[in-house]
Amino acid sequence: MIDLHAHTNCSDGTLSPAELVTEAEALGLSAIAVCDHDTMLGVPLAWEEHRDGLQVISGVEISVEFRPGTFHLLGYHFDPFHPRLLEFLRQLQRWRADRNALILERLEACGVTLTENEVRDLAGDGQIGRPHMARVMVARGVVDSVAEAFQRYLQKGGPCYVAKRRLRPREAIELIHAAGGAAVVAHPVQLKLGHEALCGQMEAWQRMGLDGLEAWHSDHPPDMAAGFAALAKRLGLCVTAGSDYHGTVKPKVQLGVIPGAPPEDAAILEPLLAAAERWR
Ligand code: AMP
Ligand code: ZN
Ligand code: FE
Ligand code: FE
């Protein structure tokens, strides 16, 4: 069993990289990819912890400019110390810090005063984002749940939402390739495209060098996932499977549990790693 999409507390998951590795080993998984939002700090930490039997693959999940839905690009099996990729992710962190300050200002204007320190305490050494603000709001009793915090304040279109600065798809794909990794579209359901538009869009990204498609994901019912897998196969793209595990903040998603994913790990892993090797 493999899980190629797991978050740690280096972004908005709740387990540390070491705890994630321990959990994956306890579940008997054969491979995981540590895929945090906009940071790869968790990768070397997970590598330090892991023992034989579990393969830990470097990963990252970068938010990319796209409409109408959400485009998250996954990078796999790259060098997590690659200077250009590191510098770009540092730039993203600076943009994120500016954005967090703006969100806190808007929350204040809505009558919800959170301090930066409170939010940082909860995020620890990891990066801060809207989920951390939502959790502070729950702890304070401002809202009953993280979902309510998003619904009333933080979601896209909500009164306290501030857009993130993003790369264009071509730039993000090239950056992952420069670091020697494979570039994969995460949870394609979130692109919010119909079948025809999705096919055309995947072909366009493939011309930019895209390597694969995350067909199996917690947000994809098995029949939808099978459709994505068939599309990837038709285009000659890699297919991947990931739960998008976040720990206790998304309690319905479990590590290693991916609806409908095929049992043959090697059929997923080998083409993906080979695709990454082509960019070395
Ligand atoms: P940020 O990086 O600050 O834009 O936050 C993105 C994260 O917020 C995502 O990883 C989701 O886990 C979470 N998120 C986004 N929209 C919602 C929502 N409507 N309800 C709950 N969580 C959400
Ligand atoms: Zn997340
Ligand atoms: Fe995502
Ligand atoms: Fe994710």
Short mmCIF file of C-alpha atoms and ligand atoms in Angstrom, two decimals:
data_model
loop_
_atom_site.label_atom_id
_atom_site.label_comp_id
_atom_site.label_asym_id
_atom_site.label_seq_id
_atom_site.Cartn_x
_atom_site.Cartn_y
_atom_site.Cartn_z
CA MET A 1 0.00 0.00 0.00
CA ILE A 2 1.28 3.48 -0.85
CA ASP A 3 0.12 7.02 -0.14
CA LEU A 4 1.69 9.69 -2.32
CA HIS A 5 -0.02 12.71 -0.76
CA ALA A 6 0.44 13.37 2.96
CA HIS A 7 0.85 16.65 4.85
CA THR A 8 2.82 17.27 8.05
CA ASN A 9 2.90 20.10 10.57
CA CYS A 10 5.48 21.77 8.31
CA SER A 11 2.32 22.99 6.55
CA ASP A 12 -1.20 22.38 7.81
CA GLY A 13 -1.12 18.73 8.86
CA THR A 14 -1.06 17.79 12.53
CA LEU A 15 1.66 15.09 12.64
CA SER A 16 5.35 15.96 12.57
CA PRO A 17 7.34 14.40 9.72
CA ALA A 18 8.78 11.87 12.19
CA GLU A 19 5.30 10.99 13.49
CA LEU A 20 4.01 10.62 9.93
CA VAL A 21 6.78 8.13 9.16
CA THR A 22 6.05 6.20 12.34
CA GLU A 23 2.35 6.11 11.48
CA ALA A 24 3.05 4.93 7.92
CA GLU A 25 5.32 2.17 9.25
CA ALA A 26 2.70 1.11 11.80
CA LEU A 27 0.15 0.83 8.97
CA GLY A 28 2.60 -1.25 6.95
CA LEU A 29 2.72 1.13 3.98
CA SER A 30 5.49 0.52 1.45
CA ALA A 31 5.89 4.14 0.29
CA ILE A 32 4.71 7.63 1.21
CA ALA A 33 5.40 11.05 -0.25
CA VAL A 34 5.64 13.99 2.13
CA CYS A 35 3.75 16.70 0.22
CA ASP A 36 3.42 19.91 2.19
CA HIS A 37 1.92 23.11 0.80
CA ASP A 38 4.67 25.41 -0.49
CA THR A 39 7.44 23.88 1.63
CA MET A 40 9.72 20.84 1.49
CA LEU A 41 11.19 21.25 4.98
CA GLY A 42 9.45 18.07 6.12
CA VAL A 43 11.23 15.87 3.58
CA PRO A 44 14.71 15.69 5.17
CA LEU A 45 13.07 15.38 8.61
CA ALA A 46 11.09 12.37 7.39
CA TRP A 47 14.19 10.89 5.77
CA GLU A 48 16.04 11.12 9.11
CA GLU A 49 13.30 9.15 10.82
CA HIS A 50 12.59 6.44 8.29
CA ARG A 51 13.88 2.90 8.53
CA ASP A 52 13.99 0.04 6.04
CA GLY A 53 10.71 -1.13 4.63
CA LEU A 54 9.16 2.27 4.00
CA GLN A 55 10.19 4.35 1.02
CA VAL A 56 9.86 8.09 1.71
CA ILE A 57 9.63 10.13 -1.49
CA SER A 58 10.25 13.87 -1.61
CA GLY A 59 7.13 15.86 -2.43
CA VAL A 60 5.66 19.36 -2.45
CA GLU A 61 2.24 20.82 -3.29
CA ILE A 62 2.35 24.21 -5.00
CA SER A 63 -0.77 26.34 -5.55
CA VAL A 64 -0.82 27.53 -9.14
CA GLU A 65 -2.79 30.26 -10.94
CA PHE A 66 -5.97 28.82 -12.41
CA ARG A 67 -9.66 29.42 -12.98
CA PRO A 68 -12.45 28.39 -12.46
CA GLY A 69 -11.30 25.94 -9.77
CA THR A 70 -8.18 25.22 -7.75
CA PHE A 71 -4.98 23.94 -9.34
CA HIS A 72 -2.47 22.33 -6.97
CA LEU A 73 0.67 20.99 -8.62
CA LEU A 74 2.47 18.12 -6.91
CA GLY A 75 6.22 17.71 -7.33
CA TYR A 76 7.81 14.29 -6.69
CA HIS A 77 11.23 12.73 -6.23
CA PHE A 78 13.19 15.98 -6.63
CA ASP A 79 16.20 17.26 -4.71
CA PRO A 80 14.79 18.97 -1.58
CA PHE A 81 17.98 21.04 -1.31
CA HIS A 82 17.83 22.38 -4.86
CA PRO A 83 18.85 26.09 -4.57
CA ARG A 84 16.36 27.54 -7.08
CA LEU A 85 13.41 25.59 -5.71
CA LEU A 86 14.41 26.49 -2.13
CA GLU A 87 14.67 30.19 -3.01
CA PHE A 88 11.29 30.15 -4.73
CA LEU A 89 9.63 28.46 -1.75
CA ARG A 90 11.23 31.06 0.55
CA GLN A 91 9.72 33.77 -1.65
CA LEU A 92 6.33 32.06 -1.29
CA GLN A 93 6.75 32.10 2.50
CA ARG A 94 7.39 35.86 2.39
CA TRP A 95 4.29 36.39 0.26
CA ARG A 96 2.37 34.20 2.68
CA ALA A 97 3.51 36.24 5.69
CA ASP A 98 2.30 39.45 3.98
CA ARG A 99 -0.99 37.78 3.18
CA ASN A 100 -1.48 36.47 6.73
CA ALA A 101 -1.09 40.00 8.08
CA LEU A 102 -3.81 41.20 5.67
CA ILE A 103 -6.17 38.38 6.68
CA LEU A 104 -5.70 39.22 10.37
CA GLU A 105 -6.52 42.87 9.57
CA ARG A 106 -9.72 41.82 7.82
CA LEU A 107 -10.70 39.51 10.68
CA GLU A 108 -10.19 42.41 13.06
CA ALA A 109 -12.46 44.57 10.89
CA CYS A 110 -15.07 41.78 11.22
CA GLY A 111 -14.75 41.91 15.00
CA VAL A 112 -12.50 38.85 15.38
CA THR A 113 -9.21 39.85 16.94
CA LEU A 114 -6.51 37.18 16.69
CA THR A 115 -2.89 37.94 17.42
CA GLU A 116 -0.06 36.73 15.22
CA ASN A 117 1.53 35.10 18.27
CA GLU A 118 -1.53 33.03 19.06
CA VAL A 119 -1.62 31.73 15.52
CA ARG A 120 2.12 31.09 15.45
CA ASP A 121 1.96 29.14 18.74
CA LEU A 122 -0.48 26.77 17.11
CA ALA A 123 1.54 26.40 13.89
CA GLY A 124 4.79 25.75 15.77
CA ASP A 125 7.73 25.89 13.37
CA GLY A 126 5.51 25.14 10.40
CA GLN A 127 4.07 27.68 8.01
CA ILE A 128 0.93 29.59 8.92
CA GLY A 129 -2.22 29.58 6.83
CA ARG A 130 -5.98 29.95 7.09
CA PRO A 131 -6.47 26.54 8.77
CA HIS A 132 -4.38 27.70 11.73
CA MET A 133 -6.44 30.88 12.08
CA ALA A 134 -9.58 28.77 11.89
CA ARG A 135 -8.32 26.52 14.69
CA VAL A 136 -7.56 29.50 16.93
CA MET A 137 -11.11 30.76 16.26
CA VAL A 138 -12.50 27.38 17.35
CA ALA A 139 -10.30 27.35 20.48
CA ARG A 140 -11.59 30.83 21.33
CA GLY A 141 -15.21 29.82 20.79
CA VAL A 142 -15.70 32.40 18.01
CA VAL A 143 -16.99 29.56 15.83
CA ASP A 144 -17.91 25.94 16.52
CA SER A 145 -15.75 24.33 13.85
CA VAL A 146 -12.98 24.91 11.33
CA ALA A 147 -15.60 24.49 8.61
CA GLU A 148 -17.69 27.29 10.11
CA ALA A 149 -14.64 29.58 10.32
CA PHE A 150 -14.10 29.07 6.58
CA GLN A 151 -17.78 29.43 5.76
CA ARG A 152 -18.29 32.66 7.66
CA TYR A 153 -14.90 34.35 7.25
CA LEU A 154 -12.02 32.67 5.47
CA GLN A 155 -13.21 30.90 2.34
CA LYS A 156 -12.63 32.26 -1.15
CA GLY A 157 -15.22 35.00 -1.59
CA GLY A 158 -15.64 35.32 2.18
CA PRO A 159 -15.23 38.69 3.95
CA CYS A 160 -11.70 37.98 5.20
CA TYR A 161 -10.30 36.14 2.19
CA VAL A 162 -7.10 37.43 0.63
CA ALA A 163 -5.82 35.78 -2.56
CA LYS A 164 -2.42 34.08 -2.54
CA ARG A 165 0.22 35.06 -5.05
CA ARG A 166 0.87 32.13 -7.32
CA LEU A 167 3.06 30.91 -10.14
CA ARG A 168 1.65 30.24 -13.57
CA PRO A 169 1.35 26.52 -14.42
CA ARG A 170 4.24 26.58 -16.89
CA GLU A 171 6.56 28.23 -14.35
CA ALA A 172 5.67 25.75 -11.61
CA ILE A 173 6.13 22.73 -13.89
CA GLU A 174 9.52 24.03 -15.03
CA LEU A 175 10.65 24.71 -11.48
CA ILE A 176 9.89 21.14 -10.39
CA HIS A 177 11.69 19.78 -13.44
CA ALA A 178 14.69 22.02 -12.72
CA ALA A 179 14.94 20.35 -9.30
CA GLY A 180 14.85 16.93 -10.95
CA GLY A 181 11.27 16.02 -10.07
CA ALA A 182 8.05 14.89 -11.76
CA ALA A 183 5.10 17.33 -11.98
CA VAL A 184 1.60 15.95 -11.30
CA VAL A 185 -1.84 17.62 -11.18
CA ALA A 186 -3.31 17.10 -7.68
CA HIS A 187 -7.01 16.20 -7.12
CA PRO A 188 -8.25 17.14 -10.62
CA VAL A 189 -11.87 17.30 -9.39
CA GLN A 190 -10.95 20.62 -7.78
CA LEU A 191 -10.11 22.15 -11.18
CA LYS A 192 -13.92 22.26 -11.67
CA LEU A 193 -13.73 21.44 -15.39
CA GLY A 194 -16.14 19.32 -17.42
CA HIS A 195 -14.83 16.27 -19.25
CA GLU A 196 -14.08 18.00 -22.57
CA ALA A 197 -12.41 21.00 -20.97
CA LEU A 198 -10.37 18.74 -18.69
CA CYS A 199 -9.05 16.70 -21.63
CA GLY A 200 -8.00 19.84 -23.50
CA GLN A 201 -6.45 21.36 -20.42
CA MET A 202 -4.45 18.25 -19.56
CA GLU A 203 -3.11 18.12 -23.12
CA ALA A 204 -2.06 21.78 -22.89
CA TRP A 205 -0.23 21.17 -19.59
CA GLN A 206 1.32 18.03 -21.03
CA ARG A 207 2.82 20.19 -23.80
CA MET A 208 4.37 22.26 -20.98
CA GLY A 209 5.96 19.08 -19.63
CA LEU A 210 3.37 17.82 -17.14
CA ASP A 211 4.18 14.23 -16.12
CA GLY A 212 1.07 12.93 -14.38
CA LEU A 213 -2.38 13.12 -12.85
CA GLU A 214 -3.49 12.21 -9.31
CA ALA A 215 -6.37 9.96 -10.32
CA TRP A 216 -7.08 8.42 -6.90
CA HIS A 217 -7.71 10.90 -4.08
CA SER A 218 -10.02 11.19 -1.06
CA ASP A 219 -12.19 13.72 -2.94
CA HIS A 220 -12.70 11.35 -5.91
CA PRO A 221 -15.35 8.62 -5.69
CA PRO A 222 -13.98 5.41 -7.27
CA ASP A 223 -15.87 5.80 -10.57
CA MET A 224 -14.62 9.36 -10.98
CA ALA A 225 -11.08 8.20 -10.18
CA ALA A 226 -11.33 5.46 -12.79
CA GLY A 227 -12.30 8.13 -15.35
CA PHE A 228 -9.24 10.21 -14.46
CA ALA A 229 -7.02 7.12 -14.66
CA ALA A 230 -8.40 6.31 -18.11
CA LEU A 231 -7.72 9.86 -19.30
CA ALA A 232 -4.14 9.71 -17.99
CA LYS A 233 -3.61 6.39 -19.70
CA ARG A 234 -4.96 7.71 -23.01
CA LEU A 235 -2.59 10.69 -22.84
CA GLY A 236 0.39 8.63 -21.67
CA LEU A 237 0.60 10.45 -18.34
CA CYS A 238 1.57 8.82 -15.02
CA VAL A 239 -1.25 8.15 -12.58
CA THR A 240 -0.79 8.62 -8.84
CA ALA A 241 -2.79 7.86 -5.69
CA GLY A 242 -2.85 9.97 -2.54
CA SER A 243 -5.15 10.37 0.45
CA ASP A 244 -4.22 14.05 1.14
CA TYR A 245 -3.83 13.08 4.78
CA HIS A 246 -3.77 16.09 7.16
CA GLY A 247 -4.04 14.34 10.54
CA THR A 248 -6.77 15.35 12.98
CA VAL A 249 -7.78 18.54 11.11
CA LYS A 250 -9.37 16.35 8.40
CA PRO A 251 -10.52 13.44 10.53
CA LYS A 252 -12.36 11.66 7.71
CA VAL A 253 -9.15 11.22 5.70
CA GLN A 254 -6.87 8.41 6.87
CA LEU A 255 -3.28 7.77 5.89
CA GLY A 256 -3.09 5.02 3.27
CA VAL A 257 -6.86 4.95 2.66
CA ILE A 258 -7.54 5.99 -0.95
CA PRO A 259 -10.96 5.10 -2.42
CA GLY A 260 -10.71 2.68 -5.34
CA ALA A 261 -6.91 2.81 -5.68
CA PRO A 262 -5.44 -0.27 -7.36
CA PRO A 263 -3.44 -2.64 -5.16
CA GLU A 264 -0.34 -2.85 -7.40
CA ASP A 265 2.01 -0.25 -5.93
CA ALA A 266 4.79 -0.74 -8.46
CA ALA A 267 2.47 0.10 -11.37
CA ILE A 268 2.10 3.58 -9.88
CA LEU A 269 5.51 4.12 -8.34
CA GLU A 270 7.86 2.93 -11.07
CA PRO A 271 6.56 5.14 -13.92
CA LEU A 272 6.45 8.15 -11.58
CA LEU A 273 10.04 7.73 -10.40
CA ALA A 274 11.14 7.08 -13.99
CA ALA A 275 9.41 10.29 -15.11
CA ALA A 276 11.31 12.22 -12.44
CA GLU A 277 14.61 10.62 -13.47
CA ARG A 278 14.13 11.98 -17.00
CA TRP A 279 14.53 15.52 -15.61
CA ARG A 280 17.88 14.80 -13.90
P1 AMP B 1 -4.18 28.61 2.79
O1 AMP B 1 -2.88 27.91 2.46
O2 AMP B 1 -4.00 29.57 3.91
O3 AMP B 1 -4.83 29.21 1.58
O4 AMP B 1 -5.16 27.45 3.32
C1 AMP B 1 -5.44 26.36 2.47
C2 AMP B 1 -5.98 25.22 3.28
O5 AMP B 1 -7.20 25.59 3.87
C3 AMP B 1 -6.28 24.00 2.45
O6 AMP B 1 -5.23 23.08 2.54
C4 AMP B 1 -7.51 23.39 3.06
O7 AMP B 1 -7.10 22.33 3.92
C5 AMP B 1 -8.07 24.48 3.93
N1 AMP B 1 -9.38 24.90 3.41
C6 AMP B 1 -9.63 25.61 2.29
N2 AMP B 1 -10.95 25.85 2.14
C7 AMP B 1 -11.56 25.26 3.20
C8 AMP B 1 -12.93 25.14 3.63
N3 AMP B 1 -13.94 25.71 2.94
N4 AMP B 1 -13.17 24.45 4.77
C9 AMP B 1 -12.16 23.89 5.47
N5 AMP B 1 -10.87 23.97 5.12
C10 AMP B 1 -10.56 24.64 4.00
ZN ZN B 2 -3.59 21.39 3.35
FE FE B 3 -4.35 20.31 -2.48
FE FE B 4 -2.76 18.39 -0.14
#
